[in-house]
Amino acid sequence: MQSVVIATKPFEGQKPGTSGLRKATKIFIQEHYTENFVQCTLSAMGDKLNGCSLALGGDGRFYGDEASVKIIKMCAANGVSKVIIGKDGIMSTPALSCVIRKFKTDGGIILTASHNPGGLNADFGIKFNTANGGPAPASVTDHIFELTSTISEYRSVPDMKPDISSVGTQSFTVDGKPFTLQVIDSVQDYMEYMKEIFDFAAIKALLSGSGAAKLEVLMNSMHGVVGPYVQRILVDELGMSPSNAVNCVPLPDFGGGHPDPNLTYAADLVKEMEKGVHDFGAAFDGDGDRNMILGKNGFFVSPCDSLAVIAANLDAIPYFKKTGIKGFARSMPTSAAVDRVAVEKGMEMFEVPTGWKFFGNLMDAGRLSLCGEESFGTGSDHIREKDGLWAALAWLSIVAHRKMTVEQILKDHWHKYGRNFFTRYDYENVDMKGADQMMVDLNALISDPSYIGRQYTQCGKSFTLAKTDNFEYTDPIDGSVSKNQGVRLIFSDGSRIVFRLSGTGSAGATIRMYVDSYESDESKHLLDAQDMLKPLVEIALSISKLRELTGRQKPTVIT
Ligand code: VG1
Ligand code: CO
């Protein structure tokens, strides 16, 4: 077969955000749009492109299968020697990271807009991961973006008919050179790895015990990519009842839902758990890297606490006995609950900007074992992505090891370390002008020293502003600097308000407002987080004039 060169013109705005390029599906399906971005992604590999191997997967959303075939043909035309793809183009983000590392490919492409809805009238996305299995750093995505502004042609092999629907190897000769397409089982390699990491026998005993010794587990895959993984790993291997694996068939539009595991979009799981029949509940996002953990009666585990609890209980997971524990990290808006565990255990602790790409260097340098984000992301250095199912298995391991309920584990944790109350307000699809104005005003406020020392009072509680800044991060490994990562207002008691604009939305602006506060007084640990944080939330809304500038009286989602 011969490759051909196809003429094209640049599209505006092909700039990857917090995690890949995300746009309306209707933008991606325009003639040449996907091809342009893929060509620039391949071209950005430079000398490494010719003869390299790449992994390819996706979360099963609308257009994923078509895009997979396009990408295979473009890889073949660009001198890539091998593409490893999950059957039907299906592979979760963490499984793809696992495959890149296991088969030592030179990188990988994931077709997903993650927690954004899917379908012709929703979103599509493309993420690029490098050879370490992690999201490409800004230096790479900036380079890709630069190329998209001048692209004039791309390469493909129009005669090629790759079959992604059956496991096996297909060989082609393109421009006289061999090209291999290897279609693999989407779950197998990931499952084998999970078996090395966790004590499956202990989890199985917990899930298949009898009477009170049996843990009733409910998992909701939100019609995302995790369904087949839950089926094979939890049901087939670990003995979870098949009827407790809910929404396990990946659908191109996620059944019309918003595949984001939080209290609003996974309300059906919350409702089911509130009935008190199940002891443990989990939900996952579209591409399987996020998780939400619930205990009996819908007891909510905040992702910030989840990270801290896992950090405090790593001895329940065999993997960490083998590797040792190197250090912990969290994204800046994530509460400092895990920092307290780090202090107690004498571990190095890192605070990075929002986005998983910032953890990779620290892991590669052997300084980081466990990390997480408040946005329902938890993971470790077993791969270079956050890992939803891994987090659920970590929690099941802890429940098995401690022989306590989820709620007891949390209460015990707060008793020992104190409680970091946390909430996040999301205002989705806000008018861009109002959101920008709010950030401009906040940036002016933080550069005005006269605000320091001012007192703010709401609902009878007063807070004194002690420090303000816009978070900036210097990567300790490669020295790269990331600026403007979020406006922070820090009060004299350590309470924080953080504002930033989302980098994953596809329409208008999404404002994220994070509020957190530490409480050492045990008599307050069981109070409701929303009640506890109400004064600070009101202060945040009034300082930022969010309601006035955006016209929004209420957030879209509260976590
Ligand atoms: C959001 C989260 C961030 C996460 C990112 C990708 O980014 O806040 O913590 O890493 O999504 O998650 P933003 O810029 O919208 O706040 V995923 O599961 O959508 O790849
Ligand atoms: Co995701």
XYZ file of C-alpha atoms and ligand atoms in Angstrom:
580
model
C 0.000 0.000 0.000
C 1.026 3.565 -0.629
C 0.542 6.528 1.660
C -0.826 9.747 0.223
C -0.446 13.378 1.183
C -3.702 15.274 1.720
C -3.849 19.069 1.647
C -5.455 20.839 4.610
C -5.716 24.235 6.306
C -5.229 25.076 9.985
C -8.202 25.138 12.361
C -8.219 27.685 15.128
C -8.089 26.725 18.788
C -6.611 23.223 18.673
C -5.038 23.903 22.046
C -5.041 21.029 24.557
C -6.346 22.068 27.989
C -5.934 20.491 31.433
C -6.197 17.048 29.840
C -6.154 16.793 26.051
C -8.081 18.572 23.310
C -11.817 18.665 24.086
C -14.452 20.122 21.799
C -17.996 19.519 20.670
C -18.201 16.285 18.653
C -19.550 18.299 15.745
C -16.273 20.210 15.631
C -14.209 17.001 15.646
C -16.182 15.405 12.816
C -15.570 18.295 10.433
C -13.486 17.216 7.455
C -9.753 17.243 8.346
C -10.272 18.446 11.957
C -9.280 15.234 13.741
C -6.650 14.480 11.090
C -4.985 17.860 11.562
C -4.619 17.408 15.294
C -3.420 13.814 14.983
C -0.865 14.745 12.319
C 0.517 17.501 14.555
C 0.624 15.095 17.499
C 2.626 12.623 15.416
C 4.839 15.308 13.864
C 5.637 16.667 17.319
C 7.394 13.364 18.051
C 10.103 14.497 15.601
C 12.920 11.997 15.093
C 11.199 9.472 17.362
C 8.233 9.061 15.006
C 9.768 6.856 12.325
C 9.630 3.201 13.358
C 7.991 3.919 16.724
C 5.098 2.040 18.349
C 1.976 3.614 19.834
C -0.926 2.430 21.961
C -4.469 3.503 21.107
C -7.685 3.347 23.090
C -10.835 5.206 23.960
C -13.845 5.289 26.230
C -16.336 4.064 23.639
C -17.979 7.415 23.057
C -19.588 8.402 19.750
C -17.058 8.821 16.899
C -14.352 6.867 18.773
C -14.407 3.870 16.419
C -14.272 6.024 13.289
C -11.486 8.168 14.730
C -9.525 5.034 15.715
C -9.466 3.815 12.113
C -8.415 7.247 10.874
C -5.568 7.330 13.376
C -4.328 3.828 12.500
C -4.130 4.785 8.818
C -2.338 8.013 9.655
C 0.137 6.206 11.909
C 0.923 3.748 9.111
C 1.403 6.600 6.644
C 3.706 8.441 9.034
C 6.177 5.575 9.440
C 4.906 4.251 12.795
C 5.817 0.558 12.821
C 3.210 -0.735 15.263
C -0.106 0.292 16.828
C -1.504 -1.644 19.783
C -5.233 -1.022 20.177
C -7.915 -2.312 22.551
C -10.626 -4.394 20.844
C -13.218 -2.078 19.249
C -10.970 0.809 20.246
C -12.059 0.407 23.875
C -9.568 0.950 26.659
C -9.766 2.945 29.877
C -7.269 5.736 30.429
C -5.503 3.864 33.281
C -5.430 0.623 31.258
C -3.857 2.483 28.355
C -1.196 3.892 30.654
C -0.573 0.326 31.854
C -0.282 -0.948 28.254
C 2.153 1.818 27.230
C 4.416 0.842 30.126
C 4.051 -2.917 29.804
C 4.702 -3.063 26.052
C 7.155 -0.151 26.182
C 5.457 1.760 23.368
C 6.690 5.249 22.576
C 3.409 6.778 23.710
C -0.308 6.490 23.210
C -3.484 8.235 22.122
C -6.745 8.111 24.105
C -10.006 9.072 22.428
C -12.040 10.563 25.223
C -13.452 13.750 26.662
C -13.352 11.967 30.026
C -16.111 13.232 32.346
C -17.751 15.365 29.633
C -20.953 13.920 28.105
C -20.712 12.102 24.761
C -22.724 11.788 21.552
C -23.202 13.768 18.363
C -24.487 16.725 20.364
C -21.975 16.462 23.192
C -18.176 16.255 23.413
C -15.247 14.355 21.973
C -11.585 14.562 22.871
C -8.054 13.364 22.166
C -5.375 12.916 24.821
C -1.743 12.169 24.025
C 0.450 10.283 26.479
C 4.212 9.956 26.343
C 6.434 6.882 26.740
C 6.213 6.949 30.552
C 2.456 6.321 30.190
C 1.471 9.751 31.476
C -0.275 12.772 29.958
C 2.057 14.801 27.736
C 3.592 17.749 29.596
C 2.887 21.343 28.507
C 6.149 21.515 26.544
C 4.805 18.760 24.259
C 1.211 19.997 23.992
C 2.456 23.565 23.328
C 4.541 22.191 20.480
C 1.528 20.296 19.070
C -0.588 23.454 19.269
C 2.100 25.451 17.506
C 2.122 22.945 14.638
C -1.685 23.112 14.319
C -1.465 26.798 13.437
C 0.634 26.204 10.297
C -0.327 22.695 9.138
C -0.830 22.400 5.375
C -0.938 18.626 4.785
C -1.303 15.287 6.503
C -0.580 11.691 5.522
C -2.873 8.678 5.392
C -3.271 5.314 3.634
C -6.726 5.452 2.015
C -6.622 1.816 0.803
C -5.967 0.358 4.221
C -8.858 -1.481 5.894
C -7.805 -2.158 9.479
C -10.139 -4.398 11.484
C -10.329 -3.386 15.143
C -13.136 -5.766 16.058
C -11.182 -8.977 16.637
C -8.198 -9.711 18.841
C -5.094 -10.637 16.871
C -2.293 -9.255 14.721
C -2.658 -7.774 11.223
C 0.360 -7.074 9.047
C 0.528 -4.500 6.272
C 3.221 -3.176 4.001
C 3.032 0.569 3.601
C 5.451 2.411 1.322
C 7.537 -0.766 1.299
C 7.804 -0.863 5.111
C 6.085 -3.300 7.507
C 3.274 -1.983 9.685
C 1.655 -4.085 12.426
C -1.737 -3.593 14.013
C -2.135 -5.571 17.216
C -5.672 -5.715 18.591
C -5.603 -6.740 22.243
C -8.177 -7.633 24.869
C -9.086 -4.339 26.565
C -9.023 -5.702 30.119
C -6.459 -8.537 30.319
C -3.172 -6.683 30.865
C -4.702 -4.252 33.321
C -6.351 -7.078 35.251
C -3.095 -9.016 35.494
C -1.422 -5.917 36.879
C -4.153 -5.379 39.486
C -3.584 -8.950 40.628
C 0.084 -8.119 41.266
C -0.793 -4.925 43.145
C -3.592 -6.141 45.427
C -4.325 -9.195 47.527
C -7.195 -10.573 45.426
C -7.772 -13.475 47.822
C -8.401 -11.082 50.717
C -10.804 -8.948 48.671
C -12.577 -12.023 47.358
C -13.049 -13.361 50.873
C -14.615 -10.046 51.853
C -16.975 -9.967 48.871
C -18.048 -13.568 49.059
C -18.195 -14.018 52.827
C -21.404 -15.114 54.451
C -23.756 -13.176 56.726
C -22.294 -10.134 58.461
C -18.808 -10.980 57.175
C -19.921 -10.278 53.600
C -19.390 -6.851 52.115
C -22.185 -5.850 49.736
C -20.513 -3.850 46.997
C -22.346 -1.740 44.407
C -20.479 -0.360 41.409
C -21.906 2.090 38.904
C -19.876 2.505 35.711
C -22.138 5.274 34.371
C -22.098 3.564 30.947
C -18.453 4.532 30.625
C -15.468 2.409 29.758
C -15.050 0.852 33.227
C -18.045 -1.458 32.742
C -16.094 -4.347 31.158
C -13.352 -3.948 33.797
C -15.870 -4.127 36.647
C -17.449 -7.151 35.010
C -14.211 -9.078 34.565
C -12.357 -8.005 37.694
C -15.049 -7.471 40.316
C -17.710 -9.919 39.171
C -15.783 -12.724 37.434
C -12.588 -12.639 39.535
C -13.640 -11.248 42.899
C -17.109 -12.654 43.240
C -19.199 -9.486 43.314
C -22.824 -10.223 42.557
C -23.538 -9.491 38.837
C -26.659 -7.544 39.779
C -24.444 -5.128 41.752
C -22.532 -4.119 38.603
C -24.725 -1.308 37.316
C -24.578 0.559 33.974
C -21.729 -1.669 32.832
C -22.316 -1.517 29.082
C -20.292 1.335 27.532
C -22.646 3.456 25.414
C -21.666 6.061 22.806
C -23.674 8.710 24.671
C -23.306 7.238 28.188
C -27.048 6.666 28.133
C -27.603 10.407 27.867
C -25.931 10.978 31.224
C -22.982 13.036 32.347
C -20.300 10.419 33.136
C -18.840 12.318 36.074
C -18.851 10.472 39.408
C -19.997 13.151 41.831
C -23.011 13.625 44.085
C -25.000 15.365 41.352
C -24.302 13.262 38.262
C -24.065 9.924 40.076
C -27.217 10.658 42.073
C -28.638 7.219 41.255
C -25.757 5.533 43.095
C -26.176 7.897 46.046
C -29.906 7.136 46.196
C -29.358 3.393 46.037
C -26.684 3.542 48.744
C -28.970 5.613 50.970
C -31.304 2.633 51.199
C -28.752 0.993 53.476
C -28.659 -2.324 51.624
C -25.072 -2.021 50.367
C -21.962 -1.458 52.455
C -19.697 0.006 49.804
C -20.422 1.951 46.622
C -18.258 3.282 43.814
C -18.808 5.157 40.555
C -16.387 5.949 37.732
C -16.183 8.514 34.940
C -16.335 8.029 31.179
C -12.694 7.036 30.678
C -12.277 5.292 34.032
C -9.709 7.472 35.731
C -12.046 9.063 38.310
C -13.786 7.445 41.255
C -16.328 8.291 43.914
C -16.457 6.162 47.064
C -19.528 5.884 49.290
C -20.154 3.945 52.477
C -23.366 2.423 53.797
C -26.407 4.717 53.848
C -24.700 6.956 51.271
C -21.852 8.058 53.576
C -19.801 10.288 51.268
C -16.003 10.055 51.202
C -14.618 13.364 49.951
C -11.845 12.714 47.417
C -9.450 14.749 49.592
C -10.173 12.457 52.548
C -10.026 9.387 50.325
C -6.456 10.273 49.378
C -5.485 10.858 53.013
C -7.059 7.593 54.183
C -5.306 5.569 51.478
C -2.028 7.298 52.411
C -2.513 6.336 56.051
C -3.325 2.714 55.179
C -0.821 1.765 52.487
C 0.186 -1.288 54.491
C -3.104 -2.865 53.349
C -1.783 -2.966 49.756
C 0.953 -5.499 48.858
C 2.333 -3.311 46.020
C 3.672 -0.751 48.478
C 5.399 -3.411 50.528
C 7.370 -4.290 47.398
C 8.131 -0.769 46.188
C 8.387 1.065 49.488
C 6.673 4.419 49.987
C 8.485 7.342 48.431
C 6.341 10.414 48.888
C 2.873 11.932 48.542
C 1.415 14.675 46.358
C -1.839 16.486 45.722
C -3.082 19.176 43.389
C -3.154 22.646 44.908
C -6.956 22.944 45.362
C -7.069 19.541 47.115
C -7.336 19.884 50.890
C -4.256 19.351 53.031
C -5.679 16.231 54.726
C -2.974 14.093 53.088
C -0.278 16.565 54.195
C -1.041 15.621 57.801
C -0.441 11.959 57.014
C 2.816 12.889 55.271
C 4.012 14.766 58.354
C 3.155 11.847 60.627
C 4.883 9.328 58.368
C 7.870 11.579 57.649
C 7.143 11.569 53.901
C 8.072 14.158 51.320
C 4.917 16.043 50.223
C 4.363 17.923 46.935
C 1.682 20.442 45.939
C 1.270 20.691 42.153
C -1.121 22.518 39.806
C -4.411 20.926 38.708
C -3.921 18.117 36.166
C -2.357 14.669 36.368
C 0.520 15.593 34.062
C 2.257 17.330 36.959
C 2.737 14.110 38.952
C 4.626 12.153 36.279
C 8.082 13.708 36.668
C 8.043 13.145 40.428
C 7.063 9.500 39.952
C 9.697 8.938 37.267
C 12.290 10.429 39.627
C 11.298 7.960 42.360
C 9.994 10.600 44.750
C 6.258 9.954 44.610
C 4.156 6.881 45.402
C 0.625 8.174 45.969
C -1.221 11.256 44.791
C -4.645 12.663 44.132
C -6.895 15.519 43.183
C -10.081 16.796 44.774
C -11.814 16.158 41.438
C -12.308 12.473 42.264
C -8.858 11.451 41.019
C -6.635 9.095 42.991
C -3.673 7.038 41.880
C -0.170 5.802 42.485
C 3.091 5.230 40.680
C 1.884 1.839 39.412
C 0.976 3.771 36.226
C 1.096 7.438 35.215
C -2.645 8.230 35.192
C -5.223 8.455 37.906
C -7.009 5.167 38.239
C -10.658 4.822 39.261
C -10.845 1.067 39.676
C -7.477 0.984 41.437
C -8.881 3.440 44.000
C -11.935 1.237 44.571
C -9.681 -1.825 44.985
C -7.456 0.161 47.365
C -10.506 0.990 49.471
C -11.718 -2.612 49.450
C -8.227 -3.690 50.567
C -8.367 -1.205 53.437
C -11.835 -2.343 54.503
C -10.612 -5.964 54.439
C -7.430 -5.141 56.336
C -8.942 -2.885 59.000
C -12.148 -4.907 59.393
C -14.085 -1.648 59.750
C -16.819 0.042 57.741
C -16.065 2.958 55.437
C -17.653 5.328 57.938
C -15.685 3.926 60.871
C -12.446 4.243 58.903
C -13.173 7.905 58.187
C -14.157 8.728 61.764
C -11.067 7.005 63.063
C -8.971 8.993 60.592
C -10.474 12.328 61.713
C -9.981 11.344 65.336
C -6.284 10.840 64.689
C -5.508 13.667 62.254
C -8.359 16.166 62.637
C -10.735 16.909 59.776
C -10.175 19.063 56.705
C -13.605 20.200 55.584
C -13.712 20.755 51.822
C -16.219 21.796 49.217
C -16.103 22.706 45.558
C -18.700 24.745 43.694
C -18.771 24.356 39.896
C -20.498 26.921 37.715
C -20.640 25.262 34.306
C -21.103 26.961 30.956
C -20.999 30.490 32.346
C -20.806 33.497 30.020
C -17.084 33.913 29.227
C -17.089 37.698 29.714
C -18.388 37.574 33.265
C -16.002 34.778 34.237
C -13.012 36.584 32.754
C -13.983 39.810 34.509
C -14.210 37.960 37.817
C -10.705 36.561 37.376
C -9.335 39.975 36.343
C -10.856 41.536 39.474
C -9.537 38.754 41.704
C -6.068 39.114 40.246
C -6.221 42.850 40.953
C -7.297 42.101 44.517
C -4.428 39.749 45.220
C -1.870 42.220 43.959
C -3.213 44.928 46.269
C -1.445 44.572 49.643
C -4.100 46.674 51.407
C -6.400 43.642 51.490
C -4.054 41.749 53.790
C -5.310 41.946 57.365
C -8.902 42.769 56.360
C -11.604 41.029 58.283
C -14.587 39.348 56.602
C -17.673 38.271 58.521
C -20.537 36.057 57.366
C -23.066 33.965 59.298
C -21.519 35.155 62.538
C -17.991 33.940 61.769
C -15.026 36.202 61.056
C -11.900 35.491 59.050
C -8.800 37.656 58.569
C -7.110 37.592 55.175
C -3.470 36.622 55.726
C -2.033 35.819 52.304
C -3.078 36.070 48.676
C -1.447 34.854 45.471
C -1.919 33.192 42.113
C -0.441 29.709 42.454
C 2.800 29.147 40.591
C 4.698 25.859 40.395
C 8.288 25.091 39.572
C 8.734 21.427 38.713
C 11.492 20.173 41.042
C 12.718 17.712 38.422
C 12.885 19.655 35.151
C 12.595 23.211 36.475
C 9.655 24.084 34.210
C 7.454 26.863 35.579
C 3.626 26.881 35.440
C 2.026 30.214 36.298
C -1.555 31.395 36.911
C -2.751 28.103 38.338
C -5.434 29.561 40.602
C -6.156 32.600 42.762
C -5.735 31.789 46.448
C -7.091 33.690 49.417
C -5.618 32.267 52.612
C -6.917 33.315 56.023
C -5.101 33.556 59.347
C -6.535 30.238 60.602
C -5.315 28.429 57.465
C -8.737 28.338 55.768
C -8.551 28.766 52.009
C -10.619 30.005 49.111
C -9.388 29.158 45.605
C -10.744 30.272 42.254
C -9.773 28.982 38.828
C -11.273 28.527 35.399
C -11.642 24.988 34.133
C -9.445 23.787 31.298
C -11.665 20.882 30.278
C -15.008 22.519 29.456
C -16.107 22.838 25.845
C -18.692 25.618 26.013
C -18.429 29.026 27.689
C -16.423 29.078 30.895
C -16.601 26.811 33.928
C -15.713 28.495 37.209
C -14.425 26.309 40.008
C -14.555 27.692 43.529
C -12.829 25.634 46.215
C -13.239 26.244 49.938
C -11.529 24.379 52.735
C -10.901 24.676 56.418
C -9.203 22.535 59.068
C -10.969 21.539 62.280
C -9.107 19.934 65.166
C -12.073 20.091 67.581
C -13.415 16.558 67.605
C -16.902 17.619 68.702
C -17.278 19.264 65.276
C -15.984 16.423 63.120
C -19.372 14.933 62.389
C -20.996 18.182 61.330
C -22.091 18.604 57.747
C -19.353 19.999 55.495
C -21.754 22.425 53.791
C -22.898 23.823 57.147
C -19.338 24.113 58.411
C -18.111 25.912 55.314
C -21.138 28.165 54.753
C -19.518 31.330 56.202
C -16.425 30.909 53.991
C -18.561 30.127 50.935
C -20.513 33.344 51.494
C -17.261 35.270 51.914
C -15.944 33.736 48.672
C -19.099 34.702 46.783
C -19.083 38.224 48.105
C -15.366 38.911 47.587
C -15.459 37.575 44.025
C -18.872 39.119 43.156
C -19.455 35.828 41.364
C -23.244 36.126 41.475
C -23.263 39.690 40.197
C -20.722 39.102 37.421
C -22.086 35.816 36.107
C -25.778 36.169 36.894
C -25.640 32.704 38.477
C -27.297 32.423 41.862
C -26.505 28.733 42.304
C -23.687 26.405 41.220
C -24.285 23.565 38.745
C -22.560 21.030 40.990
C -21.574 21.081 44.655
C -19.054 18.556 45.927
C -10.620 18.881 35.751
C -10.210 18.649 37.197
C -8.773 18.190 37.257
C -8.587 16.936 36.392
C -9.055 17.230 34.973
C -9.014 16.009 34.087
O -9.847 19.916 35.201
O -10.397 19.808 37.960
O -8.416 17.956 38.591
O -7.247 16.545 36.367
O -10.409 17.692 34.994
O -9.799 14.979 34.587
P -10.426 21.409 35.044
O -9.350 22.166 34.318
O -11.702 21.292 34.318
O -10.644 21.893 36.450
V -10.463 13.884 33.514
O -11.037 12.612 34.385
O -11.683 14.844 32.774
O -9.264 13.560 32.397
Co -11.498 11.004 33.275
